[in-house]
Each structure stands twice: as C-alpha cells, then as structure tokens.
Amino acid sequence: MMATAATDVALLQDVTQFIYREARLQDEHRYEDWEALWADDGVYWVPANGEGTDPDLEMSILYDNRSRIGLRVRQLMTGRRYSQMPKSELRRLVSNIEILETGSDSVTVGCNALIYESNYKGETLWASRNQYVLRRVAGDFRMALKKVVFVNNATPLYNMAFLV
Amino acid sequence: MQSHVSARRSVSADKGIDWGDLIREDRVHGALYTDPAIFEIELERIWRRTWVYVGHESEVPKPFDYVMKSIGPEPVIMSRGRDGEIILLHNRCPHRGNHVCVSQKGTARSFTCPYHGWTFNADGGMRGMPFPAGYDKVDRSTLGLGRVARVASYKGFVFASLAAAGPSLDEHLGAAKDALDAVCANSPSGEVELTCGFLKHKVKANWKFVVENETDGYHPGFVHSSIFQVSGSRITELYGDASQSLARYLGNGHTEIDLRPEFRKRGEPLSWFGTTAARLPQYVSQMNEAYGEEKAREIMIDGVPHIMIYPNLFIAEIQVFSIQPLAVDETVQHVTALQFKGAPEINRRLRQQTMGSVGPAGFLLADDAVMYEGTQIGVGLSNPEWLFIGRGRHRERLDEQGFLVGNATDETTTRGIWRHYRSLVEAA
Ligand code: FES
Ligand SMILES: [Fe+2]
C-alpha cells in the first residue's frame, strides 16, 4: 500500500479529474457522454434506508445494471421523460476525494458530494457519500461501480430523475 | 387502555361548507385540493375515522418485532405481541409527550421514553416509572401508551381505525376482498409478503391527486410513453382507446382497472408481468402443483389486480403502495415489491422490476409525480375554478355483478371516489 508519494499524487489527480468530468457531464445533462464513462459490467447503485445491505434483497432507490443504465439514458433522450422537462438546473460540488484501495486494474475511491437542484418546486440540496470502483481502460477510467448514499435516504424524498 | 386520539382536534372550519357546491357529478372544485381547512376536515372524517391500511403482518414476523408505520400524518408503532397478535401504538409518551421509539424497526420487549425513563410493555401498558414514590396514589393503568382503537387484518394486510365505532373492516373492504384474494392467489403458497423495505417518495401535491391517478386509465399512454417506447413494453395497448380493459367502481371508494379482458385475449400465462412461462419455470411448476394446471393457468393469465383500496392502499400488479398525506400539498407514497411467500424465482424479478419502476428515480413513478405536482400548482390558479371529471359518463354501465364500469380510459373510477368522499365528509 506504500507506493511512492509521486505515484499517489499522480493517481489522485487522474481520479479527481475523472470524477470532476463525470460531475460536469451530469450537471449539463450530457447523457450519452456520461453513459460512455461506464464499464460494460458497470453497476449504478443508490441505496435506500441506509448504507444498503443487500441490493438483491432490499429496495434501492436505483440499482441499475449496465443495460438498465442504457435504458435510463434512452428514456431521458426521448424528450418525454416528463420528470426532467424542463430539466433540473444542477451544479454539484465533489470533495474529500480519497483513494481507498488500489488494485492491479482498478481503484476504489470515496468522496462527498453536494448537489444543488433548482426546478419548478424550488431549490433542493442533495448531500451524499459516493463510492466508485474505477477500472483502468486504455489510459482512462471506466466506472465499474458508482454507489451514491444520500444522507437522508431513509426519509421521504422528492423526485430525483436527473443523474446523481 | 384508552385512546387519546379521536376527539383531539375538533373541526369547526366546515361551518358553511356546502359540499354539493364543491363536488358535482362531472366536476370538482379546485379548492378541495388546496384549502387547509378542508384538509383538516379530511383528517378528522377520513383518516382518523375510517379504516386505513397500515402495514402487512409479514413486516413483524416474530413476537416483539415492531416497525414504524402511520395513519395519515401520524406515526404509529406496529408491533407483534407476545401471543402473536398485531398491536398498534401511538408514539407519544403519556407523561410529557416525547416519542418512546426513534428507530424505524427492531425487536423490543419494552419501550423506554428517553426523557424521564418511563417504560412501557410491548402492548403499551405502563411497566414502570423512575423514582416511583413521586407517583403515590396515581392510577398507572391510565398511563399506558395510546392504543389504536380498532385493528383488523385481511389476508395479512393490517388495517386500523382511530374511531372506536363504525363499520367493520369486512364491511369497509366489501368487494375489495375479492381483489386481495386474487392478489394472494398468484402466490403458490396463497400468501404474500412485504419483506424488502420501502421507498418513500414524496410529492408536493394533495393526496387525492395521487389516489385518483392510481386508477386513472387515461394517462399511462401519455405520461409513460417515454419508457414504453424505449423498453418495447406492450402496456400502451392496455390503456388505449381500443382496450377492452375496464375502469370499475367497487363501492366504498375502492376502484380498479380491470386488465383481465386484455390478458385473456392474449391467453398467455405471465403476460401480465411482461414475461412468459418459459422464463419462470420454477414458479410455474409451483403454481401447477398448488392449484392444478387448469386453475394455475387461469390465475397466471389474469395476474395481480390493479386496485386502489380507499383511502390509501394501492396494489399495482407487482408492487404495493401506501399513500400518506402530510399536509394539504404534501404526500408520501411508501412503496415496495410484492413478494409471493416461498417463490424466490419470481420474487427476484418482482423486486428488480419494482425498483426500476417506482420511487424517486423510477422509470414510471417519477413521471407520475410531476403530473401530481403540476396539477397541484394548476388548481391554485384562478380560472377555471373547476376540474372536469366527466370522461365516459355517457357510456357508463353496470357489469354482471352490478358494479359501475366504464372503458379503460374513463373517469368512472374518479367519479366513484368523489361520491364516496362526499358521503364521508358530509357525515359530521
Ligand atoms: S416525557 Fe416520557 S417520561 Fe417524561
Ligand atoms: Fe402512472
């Protein structure tokens, strides 16, 4: 685990740039560009009622395999996904980025995120702890897992039909 | 054990309300969705008086299990007593009113109030208070947790009424019992379970918009066209102008969209679930074993009903919703996947499809939510003042059983709901 400091800094920088790019694509509703960030076996998970024990047994707000991620994107692109018409105005801040684990072909990353949403209902803030498993692919990363744990995910929540 | 609840809030706000002025056969007034005084009357005469769905027995499988539920805006603790009975308690300490339970679920032989340490048995009875000498000559039997006046179950579905007297649950459910029977018949064991936790989806809209939408067969082809298009779903056929499905009013506010005519036309088992018998071989053989091939085939063609049991239990083929009003313009839908006891193969698919469809990010329900919220904003505007609910009045008819039915897209359901509503709010 004790790689050289220089390697750590370079990796953290790459990871951070990737996560910032993902955040921007989500904020700007660039659905297809965002979809391209996923690995072929990617899993997109937003648990309900806590950290999420077993998504195969308990209800999650969102638990998409790769094909369902594609379905989600295609639905958003129909122009009739009414829960995003008009689209939410979004800007999110991502911080506290830490590399939690470095494997031979992937890194596990933790961070905090705060999404500001403005829509017809008014303003909503969404705070979460995020976890990524990023796989190294051809000098870049692909998301093999993105898990978003909203701090208030056990309470009743308004629509979140935008990408979180 | 006394109930402190029913007489708590007396409503004088309805002096002068002529309900017939607001509710007509083909129109309802927008104020019914926006006026806080009307919301208070509804709490008193609907949510604190009639039978309300609370939860399912499978959520508290063992003695002393409990789970936090609600009756209208009010939280209640649903627990299982020592002898297996279902108990509903108000989460309010009889001393100074603090809550005695802060977790959403668990197992507890007693509840202790954190403020001054009063302790209560699982059935709510007073168990002890610290420094008891200070309560010399006080009758402890009057200092238990409030117990919900009436609790009754049908097929594991637990209902409650905060009023000590009134129609029985049996009378209230009426024809809806057949639908609950049909739900359970789809399980090879004859039993359903709600065991995978709830999504809580909040909308800025009056609860009645949610209730009415559940059996509004007019909207799916429009509101949900995006997901039907990209998923290649056949659901649009069920809610088209040519659909043979029926909108039915079952009495007592209960409504359904009966999709069986369309499913029977297809004649394919499990088509209701968007799949085929070949994809769920284990479930199909369990069903054949339980009911015999002929009966099993009929059940698997008809599927699970799409029924709104007034005022708050909605069963939509693969999922179960409980509707909770929080304020005149705020409502929560608690939703989970229907699970058939002892049928893991289909249960897995029921969970996956439910997760995709419902909740704040659901392919279906997120789009319903913006319609509730849009209508809520709309009824706050001044012109026109009324909502038109007359669709299909001219073709309404009685079915063989004497229930009022309309075409799949007709507002027969909505009109039935409003007739019942009026009878409830007019009963002072
Ligand atoms: S408020 Fe509960 S013990 Fe005092
Ligand atoms: Fe809908």
XYZ file of C-alpha atoms in Angstrom, chain B residues 188-359:
172
model
C -48.180 -20.667 -4.879
C -48.450 -20.681 -1.086
C -51.522 -18.448 -1.167
C -49.625 -15.887 0.905
C -47.849 -12.663 0.059
C -45.119 -10.893 1.991
C -43.745 -7.367 2.103
C -40.209 -8.070 3.201
C -37.820 -5.957 1.150
C -38.133 -2.498 2.653
C -39.855 0.635 1.387
C -39.008 3.500 -0.885
C -40.554 6.729 0.378
C -41.399 9.013 -2.471
C -42.556 12.492 -1.581
C -44.563 14.777 -3.835
C -45.707 18.337 -3.439
C -49.333 17.571 -4.111
C -52.592 16.800 -2.370
C -53.132 13.137 -1.534
C -56.329 12.938 -3.571
C -54.450 13.616 -6.804
C -52.345 10.560 -6.011
C -55.322 8.357 -5.170
C -57.207 9.383 -8.298
C -54.212 8.828 -10.542
C -53.763 5.229 -9.393
C -56.824 4.096 -11.303
C -56.786 6.742 -13.994
C -56.509 4.656 -17.127
C -56.404 7.723 -19.346
C -52.850 8.884 -18.546
C -50.447 5.917 -18.939
C -50.167 6.100 -22.713
C -49.089 9.737 -22.448
C -47.225 10.123 -19.153
C -45.310 6.876 -19.540
C -44.790 6.851 -23.289
C -41.055 7.512 -22.874
C -40.331 4.298 -21.014
C -42.822 2.244 -23.022
C -41.052 3.387 -26.184
C -37.507 2.578 -25.131
C -38.340 -0.660 -23.345
C -40.636 -2.003 -26.071
C -43.374 -2.507 -23.498
C -46.881 -3.601 -24.518
C -48.537 -1.705 -21.688
C -49.846 1.021 -24.018
C -52.274 -1.477 -25.584
C -53.906 -1.947 -22.185
C -54.700 1.744 -21.841
C -55.510 2.627 -25.433
C -58.823 3.778 -26.845
C -59.487 0.290 -28.214
C -58.605 -1.515 -24.986
C -61.244 -3.852 -23.589
C -59.967 -3.217 -20.050
C -62.499 -1.757 -17.661
C -62.487 1.083 -15.168
C -64.615 -0.177 -12.279
C -66.080 1.395 -9.174
C -66.328 -1.209 -6.426
C -68.101 0.890 -3.810
C -66.787 2.421 -0.538
C -64.290 4.455 -2.555
C -62.496 1.393 -3.925
C -61.625 1.380 -7.617
C -59.805 -0.791 -10.085
C -58.625 -1.005 -13.625
C -59.552 -4.500 -14.669
C -56.996 -5.550 -17.260
C -58.141 -9.152 -17.459
C -60.132 -8.793 -20.691
C -56.909 -7.842 -22.482
C -54.826 -10.529 -20.778
C -57.463 -13.169 -21.557
C -57.436 -12.111 -25.195
C -53.699 -12.764 -25.236
C -54.184 -16.009 -23.350
C -50.508 -16.175 -22.396
C -49.636 -17.013 -18.789
C -47.488 -14.282 -17.158
C -48.060 -11.819 -19.965
C -49.464 -9.537 -17.214
C -45.937 -9.496 -15.804
C -44.309 -8.831 -19.170
C -42.777 -12.269 -19.310
C -43.516 -15.864 -20.282
C -43.969 -19.202 -18.535
C -40.722 -20.408 -20.096
C -38.756 -17.712 -18.279
C -40.100 -18.658 -14.838
C -40.216 -22.470 -14.907
C -39.872 -22.937 -11.171
C -42.730 -20.552 -10.367
C -44.957 -22.148 -13.000
C -44.409 -25.630 -11.646
C -45.080 -24.423 -8.113
C -48.339 -22.879 -9.301
C -49.335 -26.049 -11.161
C -48.666 -28.086 -8.079
C -50.609 -25.753 -5.818
C -53.705 -25.204 -7.960
C -53.669 -27.830 -10.703
C -52.710 -26.928 -14.248
C -56.019 -25.548 -15.409
C -56.653 -23.246 -12.453
C -52.986 -22.211 -12.324
C -53.134 -21.250 -15.973
C -56.201 -19.072 -15.367
C -54.521 -17.331 -12.429
C -51.341 -16.739 -14.386
C -53.260 -15.273 -17.311
C -55.336 -12.923 -15.121
C -52.405 -11.795 -12.982
C -52.419 -9.494 -9.966
C -55.149 -6.826 -9.914
C -54.639 -3.096 -10.264
C -56.719 -1.867 -7.369
C -56.934 1.244 -5.203
C -58.412 0.375 -1.809
C -59.659 3.631 -0.356
C -58.122 5.716 1.030
C -54.518 4.545 0.883
C -53.689 1.009 -0.242
C -52.781 0.709 -3.896
C -51.772 -2.617 -5.377
C -50.404 -2.268 -8.884
C -49.669 -5.704 -10.315
C -46.147 -6.058 -8.958
C -45.968 -3.525 -6.155
C -47.785 -2.267 -3.110
C -48.140 1.412 -2.222
C -49.327 3.041 0.942
C -50.348 6.672 0.471
C -49.713 9.063 3.335
C -50.975 12.651 3.472
C -48.599 15.007 5.312
C -50.157 18.357 4.516
C -52.712 19.779 2.105
C -49.987 19.887 -0.555
C -47.581 17.183 0.568
C -47.962 13.421 0.201
C -45.710 10.405 0.518
C -46.034 7.134 -1.350
C -44.419 4.270 0.531
C -43.784 1.522 -1.975
C -42.336 -1.957 -2.018
C -42.286 -5.033 -4.215
C -44.991 -7.614 -3.775
C -43.419 -10.915 -2.775
C -45.001 -14.347 -3.011
C -44.152 -16.435 0.017
C -41.966 -19.377 -0.971
C -41.460 -18.318 -4.609
C -37.871 -16.974 -4.867
C -37.625 -17.157 -8.639
C -40.453 -14.756 -9.388
C -39.726 -12.670 -6.280
C -36.333 -11.672 -7.578
C -37.871 -10.427 -10.783
C -40.644 -8.661 -8.866
C -38.028 -6.768 -6.867
C -35.968 -5.825 -9.904
C -38.945 -4.570 -11.878
C -40.334 -2.680 -8.901
C -37.019 -0.932 -8.290
C -36.884 0.107 -11.919
C -40.435 1.431 -11.986
C -41.164 3.256 -8.755
C -39.697 5.637 -6.210
